[in-house]
XYZ file of C-alpha atoms in Angstrom:
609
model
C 31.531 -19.567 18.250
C 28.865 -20.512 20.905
C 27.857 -23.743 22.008
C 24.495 -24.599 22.366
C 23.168 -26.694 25.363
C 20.517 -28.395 26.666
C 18.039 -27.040 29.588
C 14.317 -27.893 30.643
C 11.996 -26.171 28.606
C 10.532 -23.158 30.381
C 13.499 -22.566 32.039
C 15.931 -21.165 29.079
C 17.287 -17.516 29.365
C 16.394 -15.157 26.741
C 17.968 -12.338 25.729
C 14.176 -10.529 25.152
C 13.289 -8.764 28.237
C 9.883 -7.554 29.496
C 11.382 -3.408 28.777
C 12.178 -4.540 25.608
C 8.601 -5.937 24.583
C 7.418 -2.575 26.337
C 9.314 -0.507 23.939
C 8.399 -2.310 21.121
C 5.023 -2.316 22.176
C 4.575 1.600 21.658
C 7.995 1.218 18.922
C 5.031 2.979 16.663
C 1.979 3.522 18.182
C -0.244 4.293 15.509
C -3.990 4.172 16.618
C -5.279 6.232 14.188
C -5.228 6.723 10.433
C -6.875 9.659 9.242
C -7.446 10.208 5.290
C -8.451 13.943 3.954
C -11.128 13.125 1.521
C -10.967 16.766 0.313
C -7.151 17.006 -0.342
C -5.993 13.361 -0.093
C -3.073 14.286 2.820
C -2.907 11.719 5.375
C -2.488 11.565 9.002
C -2.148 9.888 11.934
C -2.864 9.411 15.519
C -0.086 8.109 17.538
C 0.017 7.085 21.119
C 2.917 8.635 23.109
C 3.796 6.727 26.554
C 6.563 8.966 27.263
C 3.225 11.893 27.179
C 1.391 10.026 29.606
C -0.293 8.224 26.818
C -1.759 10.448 25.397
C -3.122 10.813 21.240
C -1.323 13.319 19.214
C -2.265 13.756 15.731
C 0.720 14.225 13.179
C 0.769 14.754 9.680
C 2.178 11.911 7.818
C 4.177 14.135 4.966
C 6.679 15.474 7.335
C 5.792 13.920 10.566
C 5.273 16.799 12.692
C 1.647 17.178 15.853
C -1.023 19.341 14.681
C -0.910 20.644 18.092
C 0.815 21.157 21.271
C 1.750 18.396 24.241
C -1.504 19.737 26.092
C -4.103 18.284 24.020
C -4.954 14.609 23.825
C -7.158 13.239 20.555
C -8.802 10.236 22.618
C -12.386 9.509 23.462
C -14.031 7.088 25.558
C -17.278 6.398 23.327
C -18.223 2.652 24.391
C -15.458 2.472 26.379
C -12.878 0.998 24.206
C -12.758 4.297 22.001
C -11.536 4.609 18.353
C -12.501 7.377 15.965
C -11.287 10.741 17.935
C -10.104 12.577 14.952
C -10.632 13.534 11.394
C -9.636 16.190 8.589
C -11.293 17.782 6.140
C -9.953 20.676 3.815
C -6.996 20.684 6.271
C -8.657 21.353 9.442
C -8.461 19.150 12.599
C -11.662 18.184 14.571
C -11.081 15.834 17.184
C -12.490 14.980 21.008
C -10.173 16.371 23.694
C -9.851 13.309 26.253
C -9.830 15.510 29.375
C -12.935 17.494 28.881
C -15.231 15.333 25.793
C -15.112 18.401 24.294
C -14.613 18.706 20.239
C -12.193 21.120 19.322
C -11.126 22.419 15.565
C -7.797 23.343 14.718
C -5.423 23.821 11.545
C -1.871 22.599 12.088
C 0.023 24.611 14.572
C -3.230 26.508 15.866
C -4.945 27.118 18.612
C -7.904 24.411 18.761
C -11.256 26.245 19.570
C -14.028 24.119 21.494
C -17.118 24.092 18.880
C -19.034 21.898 21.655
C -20.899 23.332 25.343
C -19.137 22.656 28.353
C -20.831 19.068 29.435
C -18.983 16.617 31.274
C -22.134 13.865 30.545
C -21.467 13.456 26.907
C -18.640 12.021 24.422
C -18.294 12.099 21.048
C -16.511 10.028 18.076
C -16.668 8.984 14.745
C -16.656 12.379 12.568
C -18.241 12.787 9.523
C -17.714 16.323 7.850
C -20.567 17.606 5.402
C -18.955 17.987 1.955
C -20.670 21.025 0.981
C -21.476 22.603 4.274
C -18.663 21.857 6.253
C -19.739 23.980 9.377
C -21.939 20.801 9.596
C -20.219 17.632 11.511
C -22.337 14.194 11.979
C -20.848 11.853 15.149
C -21.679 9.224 17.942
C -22.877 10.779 20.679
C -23.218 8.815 23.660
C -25.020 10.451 27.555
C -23.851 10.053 30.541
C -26.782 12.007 32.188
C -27.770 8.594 33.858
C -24.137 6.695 34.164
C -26.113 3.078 34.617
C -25.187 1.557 31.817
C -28.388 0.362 30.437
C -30.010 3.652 30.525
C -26.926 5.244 29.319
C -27.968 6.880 25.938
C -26.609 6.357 22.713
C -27.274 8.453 19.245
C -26.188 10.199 16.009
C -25.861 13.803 16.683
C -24.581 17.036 14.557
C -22.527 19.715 15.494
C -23.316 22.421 14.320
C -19.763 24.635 14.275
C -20.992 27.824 14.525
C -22.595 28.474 17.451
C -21.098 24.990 18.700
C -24.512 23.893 19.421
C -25.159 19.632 19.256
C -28.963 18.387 17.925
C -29.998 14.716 17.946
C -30.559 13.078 14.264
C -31.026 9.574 14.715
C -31.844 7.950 17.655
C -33.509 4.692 19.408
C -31.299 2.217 19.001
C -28.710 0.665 21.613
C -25.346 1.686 19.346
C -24.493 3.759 16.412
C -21.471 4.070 14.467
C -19.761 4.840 10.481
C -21.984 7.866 9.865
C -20.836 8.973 6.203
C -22.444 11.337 4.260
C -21.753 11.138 0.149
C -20.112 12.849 -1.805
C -23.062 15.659 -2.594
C -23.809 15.244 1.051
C -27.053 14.404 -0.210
C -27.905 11.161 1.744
C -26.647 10.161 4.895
C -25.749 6.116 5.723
C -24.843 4.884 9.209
C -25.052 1.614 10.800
C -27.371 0.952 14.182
C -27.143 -2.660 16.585
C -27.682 -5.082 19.697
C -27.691 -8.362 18.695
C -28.447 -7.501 15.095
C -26.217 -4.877 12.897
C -28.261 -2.926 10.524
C -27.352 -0.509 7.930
C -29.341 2.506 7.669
C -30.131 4.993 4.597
C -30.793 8.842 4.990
C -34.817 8.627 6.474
C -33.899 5.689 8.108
C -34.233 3.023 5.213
C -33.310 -0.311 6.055
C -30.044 -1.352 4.075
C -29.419 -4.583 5.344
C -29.662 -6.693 8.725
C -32.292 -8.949 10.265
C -32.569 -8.583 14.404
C -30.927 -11.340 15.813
C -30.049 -13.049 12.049
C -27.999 -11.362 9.984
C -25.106 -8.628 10.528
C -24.267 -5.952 8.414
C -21.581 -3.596 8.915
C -19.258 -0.953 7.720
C -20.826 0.715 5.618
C -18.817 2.988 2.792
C -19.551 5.185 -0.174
C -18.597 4.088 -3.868
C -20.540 6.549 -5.550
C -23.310 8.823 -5.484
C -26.069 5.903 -4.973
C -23.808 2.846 -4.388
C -23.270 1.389 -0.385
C -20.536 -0.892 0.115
C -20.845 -3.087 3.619
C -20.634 -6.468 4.438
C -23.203 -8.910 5.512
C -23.127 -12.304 7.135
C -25.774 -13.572 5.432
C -24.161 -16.809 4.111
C -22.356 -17.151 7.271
C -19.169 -15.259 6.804
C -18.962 -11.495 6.811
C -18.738 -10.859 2.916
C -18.629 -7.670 0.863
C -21.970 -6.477 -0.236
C -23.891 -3.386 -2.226
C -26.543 -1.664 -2.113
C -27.799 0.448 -5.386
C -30.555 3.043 -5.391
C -31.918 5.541 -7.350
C -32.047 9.131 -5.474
C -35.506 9.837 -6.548
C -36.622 7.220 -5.351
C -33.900 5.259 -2.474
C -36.718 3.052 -0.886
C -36.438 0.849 -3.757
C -32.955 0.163 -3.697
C -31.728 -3.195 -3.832
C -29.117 -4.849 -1.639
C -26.845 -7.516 -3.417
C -23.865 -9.519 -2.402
C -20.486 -8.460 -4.795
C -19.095 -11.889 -5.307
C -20.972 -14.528 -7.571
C -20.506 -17.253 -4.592
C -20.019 -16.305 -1.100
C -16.167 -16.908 0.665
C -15.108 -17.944 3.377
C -13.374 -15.814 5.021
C -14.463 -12.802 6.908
C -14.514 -9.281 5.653
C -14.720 -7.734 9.024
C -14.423 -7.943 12.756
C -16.899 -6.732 15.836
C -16.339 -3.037 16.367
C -14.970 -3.228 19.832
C -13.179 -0.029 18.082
C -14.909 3.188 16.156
C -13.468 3.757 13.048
C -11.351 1.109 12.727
C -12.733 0.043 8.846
C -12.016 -2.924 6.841
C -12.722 -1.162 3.549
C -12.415 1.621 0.808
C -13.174 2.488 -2.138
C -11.041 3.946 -4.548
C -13.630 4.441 -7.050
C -17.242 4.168 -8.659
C -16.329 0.484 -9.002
C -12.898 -0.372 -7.443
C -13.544 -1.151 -3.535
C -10.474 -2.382 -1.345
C -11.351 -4.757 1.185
C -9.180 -6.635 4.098
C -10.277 -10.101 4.769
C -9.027 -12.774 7.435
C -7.779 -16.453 6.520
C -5.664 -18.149 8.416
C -5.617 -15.305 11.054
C -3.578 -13.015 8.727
C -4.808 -10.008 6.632
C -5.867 -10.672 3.127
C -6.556 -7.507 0.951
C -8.456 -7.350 -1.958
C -9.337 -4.794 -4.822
C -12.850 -5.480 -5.950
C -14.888 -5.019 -8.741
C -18.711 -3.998 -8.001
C -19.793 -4.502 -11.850
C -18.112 -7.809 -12.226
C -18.640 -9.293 -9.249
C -14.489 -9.951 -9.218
C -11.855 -9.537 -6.705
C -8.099 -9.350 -7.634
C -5.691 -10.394 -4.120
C -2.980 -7.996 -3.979
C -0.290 -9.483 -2.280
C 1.180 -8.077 0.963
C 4.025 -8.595 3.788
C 1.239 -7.374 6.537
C 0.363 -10.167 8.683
C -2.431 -7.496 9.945
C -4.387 -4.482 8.702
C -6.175 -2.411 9.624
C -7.278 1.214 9.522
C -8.100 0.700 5.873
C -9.138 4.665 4.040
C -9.672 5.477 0.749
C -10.790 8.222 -1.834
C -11.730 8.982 -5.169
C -8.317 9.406 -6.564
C -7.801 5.974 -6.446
C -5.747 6.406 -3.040
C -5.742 3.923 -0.273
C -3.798 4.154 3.083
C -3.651 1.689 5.562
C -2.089 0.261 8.684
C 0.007 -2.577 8.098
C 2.384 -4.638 10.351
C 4.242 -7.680 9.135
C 4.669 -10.493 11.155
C 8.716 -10.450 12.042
C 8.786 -6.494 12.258
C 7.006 -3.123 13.553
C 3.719 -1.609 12.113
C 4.285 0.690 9.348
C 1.733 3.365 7.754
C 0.722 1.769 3.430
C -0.112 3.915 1.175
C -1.534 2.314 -1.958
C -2.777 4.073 -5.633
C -5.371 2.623 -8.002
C -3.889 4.149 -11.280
C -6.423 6.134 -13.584
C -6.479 3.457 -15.690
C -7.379 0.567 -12.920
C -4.345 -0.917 -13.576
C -2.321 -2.705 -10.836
C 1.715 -3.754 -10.027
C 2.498 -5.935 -7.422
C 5.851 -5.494 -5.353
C 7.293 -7.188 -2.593
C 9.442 -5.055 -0.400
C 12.480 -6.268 1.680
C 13.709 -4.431 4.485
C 17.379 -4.115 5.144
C 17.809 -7.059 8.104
C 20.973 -7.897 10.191
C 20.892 -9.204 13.781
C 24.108 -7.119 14.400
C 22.013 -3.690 13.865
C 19.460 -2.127 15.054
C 19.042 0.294 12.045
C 20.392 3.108 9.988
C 21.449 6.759 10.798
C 18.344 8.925 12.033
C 15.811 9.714 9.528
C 17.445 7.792 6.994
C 15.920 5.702 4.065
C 17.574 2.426 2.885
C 19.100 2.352 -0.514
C 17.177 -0.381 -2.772
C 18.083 -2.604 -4.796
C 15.161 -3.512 -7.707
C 15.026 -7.067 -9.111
C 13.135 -7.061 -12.920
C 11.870 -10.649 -13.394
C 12.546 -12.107 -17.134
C 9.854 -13.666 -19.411
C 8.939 -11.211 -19.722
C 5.491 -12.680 -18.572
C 7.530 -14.776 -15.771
C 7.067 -13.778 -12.171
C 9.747 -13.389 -9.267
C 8.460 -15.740 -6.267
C 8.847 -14.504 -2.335
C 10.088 -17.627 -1.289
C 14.061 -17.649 0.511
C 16.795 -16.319 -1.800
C 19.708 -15.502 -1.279
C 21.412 -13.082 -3.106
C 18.082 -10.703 -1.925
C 19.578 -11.532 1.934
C 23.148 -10.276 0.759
C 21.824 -7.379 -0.104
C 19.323 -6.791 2.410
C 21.568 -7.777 5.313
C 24.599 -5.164 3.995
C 21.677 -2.457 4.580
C 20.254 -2.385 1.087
C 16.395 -2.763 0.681
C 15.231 -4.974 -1.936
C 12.347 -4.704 -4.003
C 10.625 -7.376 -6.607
C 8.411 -5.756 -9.206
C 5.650 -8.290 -10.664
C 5.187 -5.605 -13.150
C 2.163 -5.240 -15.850
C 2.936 -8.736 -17.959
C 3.957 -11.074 -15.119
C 2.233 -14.088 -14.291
C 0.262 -15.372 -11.572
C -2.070 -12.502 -11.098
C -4.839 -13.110 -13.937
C -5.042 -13.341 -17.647
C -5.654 -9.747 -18.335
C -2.613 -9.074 -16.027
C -0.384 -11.143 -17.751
C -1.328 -9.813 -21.451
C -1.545 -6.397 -20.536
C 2.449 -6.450 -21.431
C 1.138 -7.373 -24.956
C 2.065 -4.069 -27.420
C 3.886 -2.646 -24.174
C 6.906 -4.313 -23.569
C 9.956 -2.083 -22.549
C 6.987 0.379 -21.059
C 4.977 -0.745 -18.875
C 7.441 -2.924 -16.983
C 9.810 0.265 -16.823
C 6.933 2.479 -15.706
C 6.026 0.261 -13.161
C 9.539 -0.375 -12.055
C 9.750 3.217 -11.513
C 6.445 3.749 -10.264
C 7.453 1.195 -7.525
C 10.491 2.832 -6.719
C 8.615 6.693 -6.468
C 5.590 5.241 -4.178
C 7.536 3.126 -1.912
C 9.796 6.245 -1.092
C 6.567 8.211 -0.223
C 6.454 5.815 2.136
C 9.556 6.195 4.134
C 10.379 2.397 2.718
C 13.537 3.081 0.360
C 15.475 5.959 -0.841
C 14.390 7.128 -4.751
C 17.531 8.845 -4.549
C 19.784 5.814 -3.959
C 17.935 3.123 -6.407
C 19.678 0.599 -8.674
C 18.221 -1.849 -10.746
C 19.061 -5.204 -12.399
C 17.656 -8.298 -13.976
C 18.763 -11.090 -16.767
C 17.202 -11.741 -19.884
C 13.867 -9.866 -20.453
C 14.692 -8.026 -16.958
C 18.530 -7.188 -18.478
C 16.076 -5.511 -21.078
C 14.001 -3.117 -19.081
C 17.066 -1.819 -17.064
C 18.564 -0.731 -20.247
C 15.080 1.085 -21.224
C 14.972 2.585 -17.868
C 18.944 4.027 -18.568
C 17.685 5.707 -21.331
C 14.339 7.038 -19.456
C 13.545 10.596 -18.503
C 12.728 10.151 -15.125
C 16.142 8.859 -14.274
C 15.066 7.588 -10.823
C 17.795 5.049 -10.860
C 21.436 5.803 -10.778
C 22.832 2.571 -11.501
C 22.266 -0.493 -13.936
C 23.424 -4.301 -14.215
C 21.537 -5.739 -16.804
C 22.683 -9.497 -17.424
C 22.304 -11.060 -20.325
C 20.007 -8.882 -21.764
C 17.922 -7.690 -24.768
C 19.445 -3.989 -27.105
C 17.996 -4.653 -30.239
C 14.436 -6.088 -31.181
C 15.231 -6.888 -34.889
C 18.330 -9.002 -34.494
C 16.625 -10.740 -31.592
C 13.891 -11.371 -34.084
C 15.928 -12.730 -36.546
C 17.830 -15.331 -34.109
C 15.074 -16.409 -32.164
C 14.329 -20.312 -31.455
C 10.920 -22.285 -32.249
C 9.914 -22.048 -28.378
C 9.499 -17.943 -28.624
C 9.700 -17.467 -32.028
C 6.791 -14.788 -32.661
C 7.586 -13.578 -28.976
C 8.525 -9.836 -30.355
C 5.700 -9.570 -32.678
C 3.504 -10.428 -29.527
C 5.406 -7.830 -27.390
C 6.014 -5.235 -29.838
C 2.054 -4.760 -30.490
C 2.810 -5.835 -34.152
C 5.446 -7.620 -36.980
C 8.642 -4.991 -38.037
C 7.272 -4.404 -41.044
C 4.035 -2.965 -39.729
C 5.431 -0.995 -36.785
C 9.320 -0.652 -37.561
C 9.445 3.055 -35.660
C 7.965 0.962 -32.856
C 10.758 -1.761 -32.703
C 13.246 0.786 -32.899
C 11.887 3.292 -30.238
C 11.690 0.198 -27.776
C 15.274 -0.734 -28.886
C 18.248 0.487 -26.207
C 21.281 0.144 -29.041
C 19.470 3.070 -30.804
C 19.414 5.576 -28.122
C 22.628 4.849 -26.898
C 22.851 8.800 -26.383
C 20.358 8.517 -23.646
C 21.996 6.617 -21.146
C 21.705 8.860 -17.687
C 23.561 5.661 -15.843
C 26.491 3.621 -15.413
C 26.133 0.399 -15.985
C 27.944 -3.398 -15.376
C 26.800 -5.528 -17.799
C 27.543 -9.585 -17.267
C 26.738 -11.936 -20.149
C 27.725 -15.460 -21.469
C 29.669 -16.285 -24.373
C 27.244 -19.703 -24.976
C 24.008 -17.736 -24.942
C 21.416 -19.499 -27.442
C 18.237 -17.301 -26.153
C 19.355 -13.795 -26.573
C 22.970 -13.690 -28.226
C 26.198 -12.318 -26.962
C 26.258 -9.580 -29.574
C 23.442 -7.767 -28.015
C 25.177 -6.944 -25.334
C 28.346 -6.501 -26.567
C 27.051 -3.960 -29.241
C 25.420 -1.831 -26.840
C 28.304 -1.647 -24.659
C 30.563 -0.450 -27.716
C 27.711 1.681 -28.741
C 27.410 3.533 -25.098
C 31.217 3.868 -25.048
C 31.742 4.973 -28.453
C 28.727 7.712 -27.339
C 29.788 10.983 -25.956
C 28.972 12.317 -22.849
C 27.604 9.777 -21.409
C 27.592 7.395 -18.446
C 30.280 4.513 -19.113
C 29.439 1.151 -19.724
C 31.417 -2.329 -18.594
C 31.543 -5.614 -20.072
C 32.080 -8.823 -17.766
C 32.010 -11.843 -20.284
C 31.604 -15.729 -19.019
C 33.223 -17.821 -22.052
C 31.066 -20.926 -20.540
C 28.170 -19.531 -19.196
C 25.142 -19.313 -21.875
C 21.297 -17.481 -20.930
C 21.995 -17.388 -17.281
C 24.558 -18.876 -14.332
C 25.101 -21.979 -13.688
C 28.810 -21.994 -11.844
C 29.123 -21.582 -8.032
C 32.522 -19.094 -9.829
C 30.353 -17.251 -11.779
C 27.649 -16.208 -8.848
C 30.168 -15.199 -6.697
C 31.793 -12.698 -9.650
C 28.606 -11.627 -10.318
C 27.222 -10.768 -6.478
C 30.483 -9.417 -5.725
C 30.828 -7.319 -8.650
C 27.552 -5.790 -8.566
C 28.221 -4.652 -4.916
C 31.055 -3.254 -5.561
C 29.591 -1.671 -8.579
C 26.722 -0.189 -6.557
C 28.834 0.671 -3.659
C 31.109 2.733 -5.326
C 28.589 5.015 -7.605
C 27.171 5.512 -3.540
C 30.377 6.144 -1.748
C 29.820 3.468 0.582
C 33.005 2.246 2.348
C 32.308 -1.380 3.107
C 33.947 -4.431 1.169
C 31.998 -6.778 -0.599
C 32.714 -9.654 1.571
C 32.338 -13.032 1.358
């Protein structure tokens, strides 16, 4: 054990190191986030210091350059850079930092210049044309005169075959977020000094007032929908702008919230490309917002004026894309650990789970093997329109410091996130928390963040519930279950039930037994009993007054008395009732379930203390 001591401030030794910080400052390097809008893939630009810093662009599936050491994604538009890359329909454009030339490529090709030789002019900030895609819209900035006020700055096209570059919009100081639609019909960019403008296809004025009001960023929704934001009430706040095509000079600019926020919904550009929103749909935008000097995203709701926070462990982000699909991806980086590459979906049907992840954490190592994903551990809350919290707790840190991630889902139903959130559980209990619990599980693997193939679940009461429906589901993501306490059968529950949730199952169950009996018994685990693709530990007290002992026991007899398949064990607590509330009975239970979960693994290490 060490002692700790006393010493002037300013004066202490550390164990962090100025190589260390320079490590970790390029741990990642991710300056780039690149979104196909044609295919949905997604890529990345990542700067390599061991390269002599140069930008390589790597696909994000399987992690492997587009091209060769010799070739460097970077340009020096306005200095600072940003926007040196995109993809369309698979193919690579980019600016090559040693010439300013833009090159096309597919992965593993040969790039091919589709710009003249001149050393005078950059470009950045690609826009493809969706139907002609021989057709590329960028900044363009001269160097013909280097002074820098009669350096010239202005929205050009390349034109990528015969690699020839004409102006399209020009005058003004800076340009930047040229983006045709979707029918590459119209054409939106923004122009500034002093004031930011937003421009339409003929140059129509969007919004901005010289010297008064910014607006920025501009994004497609739909076909004749701008999303941007504006400072008009002092803060940088989402806005819209709807036209009709026949006729876009008459369009009308509008804010998207009822009452302006405070809080900002954007930054200066020092950086092309760098966007603080998406949109996932006609009327679902994503936007990042600051408060408190963290990242605060947001899916909004053009027709209803609403915004919904999602919830995040990213103390920044940035990078934000997004398509049609419903797919966002973004760059996020929490505040006690590296930057990591989101990807987020907006389900068909608008509907949204929110998760908080866990990363395996232990001072005594530095990680897993190479290229390895953590197992994960999946909390289901009970209620089952209660909520889990991210506050300190510690049976997550006992898992998550033994090398287990650990996931909460605040699945369809839970509370805290909106009346339509919490009732959309209502006729969908023992679904749409399972789906979402799996959902969570599939997405989060996408993302490098946990293993799909080494997932176990557990919860008590209502949570006890949806790990048995997931045992019996198809998709058998999940290769272990401890349900505590938990819910088999939704007619004797009925029939026990106390005053304070006595019409609880109706509510859930989309209806009474009598009017939906095939219902109750589909959503009931005792009856498919022939189902179960798991093993399972169950723990449950003999006092329980909420959701009797019997319902456990009956489905363990049931699974064991079932053959072929997985086995099912029993832990009983004679003086424990709906949940624990002796220091004996935590410890059994923590200790068991590692165990439990280590052994269906293989994993080697003892439970511990």
């Amino acid at each position: 054990m060490s002692l700790s001591r006393l010493a002037p401030y300013g004066t202490w030794t550390s164990r962090i190191w100025a190589e260390h910080v320079a490590a970790q400052s390029f741990a990642a390097g991710i300056e780039e986030v690149i979104l196909d809008y044609l295919t949905s893939k997604v890529y990345y630009g990542q700067k390599r210091p061991e390269e002599n810093g140069r930008c390589a662009i790597a696909d994000a599936e399987d992690r492997q350059d587009l091209f060769d050491e010799s070739w460097d994604a970077r340009t020096q538009v306005h200095e600072y850079g940003g926007g040196g890359a995109t993809v369309f329909g698979g193919v690579l454009y980019f600016s090559h930092f040693l010439d300013h030339r833009v090159y096309k490529t597919v992965k593993n090709g040969l790039p091919v210049p589709i710009t003249p030789v001149d050393p005078v002019r950059r470009f950045a900030d690609f826009a493809v044309h969706p139907k002609h895609p021989d057709l590329i819209v960028c900044t363009v900035e001269d160097h013909t005169d280097p002074h820098p006020a009669r350096v010239k700055t202005y929205l050009g096209v390349i034109d990528t075959r015969n690699a020839t570059v004409s102006r399209l919009v020009e005058g003004a100081d800076f340009y930047a977020c040229a983006r045709f639609n979707t029918e590459g019909d119209f054409i939106v960019w923004q122009q500034w000094w002093k004031a930011k403008t937003i421009n339409l296809g003929d140059s129509i004025l969007v919004a901005g007032k010289t010297e008064v009001v910014a607006a920025q960023d501009p994004n497609w929704a739909s076909e004749n929908t701008i999303v941007f934001t504006s400072d008009l009430s002092g803060y940088q706040n989402p806005w819209k702008f709807v036209f009709d095509p026949a006729n876009p000079a008459a369009g009308k600019a509008s804010p998207i919230f009822q009452q302006p926020v405070n809080e900002e919904f954007g930054a200066p550009q020092w950086f092309l490309s760098r966007h603080g929103s998406a949109a996932l749909s006609a009327t679902k935008v994503a936007f990042v917002s600051f408060r408190d000097s963290r990242s605060v995203l947001y899916i909004c709701d053009l027709a209803l004026g609403t915004r919904l926070e999602v919830p995040t462990p990213y103390a920044h982000i940035q990078y934000l894309r997004g398509d049609a699909r419903g797919k966002a991806v973004m760059l996020g980086q929490p505040a006690d650990s590296g930057e990591v590459l989101v990807e987020l979906t907006l389900d068909s049907d608008d509907r949204t789970c929110h998760v908080t992840y866990y990363a395996p954490k232990n001072p005594d190592y530095d990680g897993g093997l190479r290229d390895e994903k953590p197992p994960v551990v999946v909390l289901i809350h009970g209620g089952p329109q209660y909520m889990e919290y991210a506050s300190l707790n510690w049976t997550k840190q006992y898992f998550t410091s033994r090398g287990w991630a650990y996931l909460d889902v605040n699945y369809g139903g839970s509370t805290g996130f909106g009346r339509a959130f919490r009732e959309s559980i209502h006729g969908k209990w023992g679904v749409l928390d399972a789906q979402d619990a799996y959902e969570s599980v599939v997405r989060l693997d996408a993302l490098g963040l946990v293993d799909k193939e080494r997932a176990v679940v557990h919860g008590g009461s209502a949570g006890g519930y949806t790990t048995l429906q997931l045992a019996t589901a198809p998709e058998r993501t999940f290769k272990a279950g401890s349900p505590h306490y938990g819910v088999s059968d939704m007619k004797t529950l009925d029939e026990v039930l106390h005053k304070f949730e006595y019409y609880l199952c109706d509510r859930l169950m989309g209806g009474k037994w009598e009017d939906c009996k095939d219902v109750w018994e589909a959503r009931s685990p005792i009856h498919h009993a022939d189902k179960i693709n798991m093993p399972l530990l169950v723990f449950q007290g003999c006092k329980d007054t909420v959701v009797p002992a019997e319902q456990m026991e009956n489905m363990v007899k049931e699974i064991n008395s079932t053959p072929n398949v997985k086995a099912a064990e029993l832990v009983l607590f004679p003086d424990e009732g709906h949940g624990w509330r002796q220091k004996e009975t935590v410890q059994t239970v923590l200790e068991r379930e590692l165990l439990f979960f280590n052994e269906v693994f293989g994993f080697k290490n003892a439970p511990g203390r």
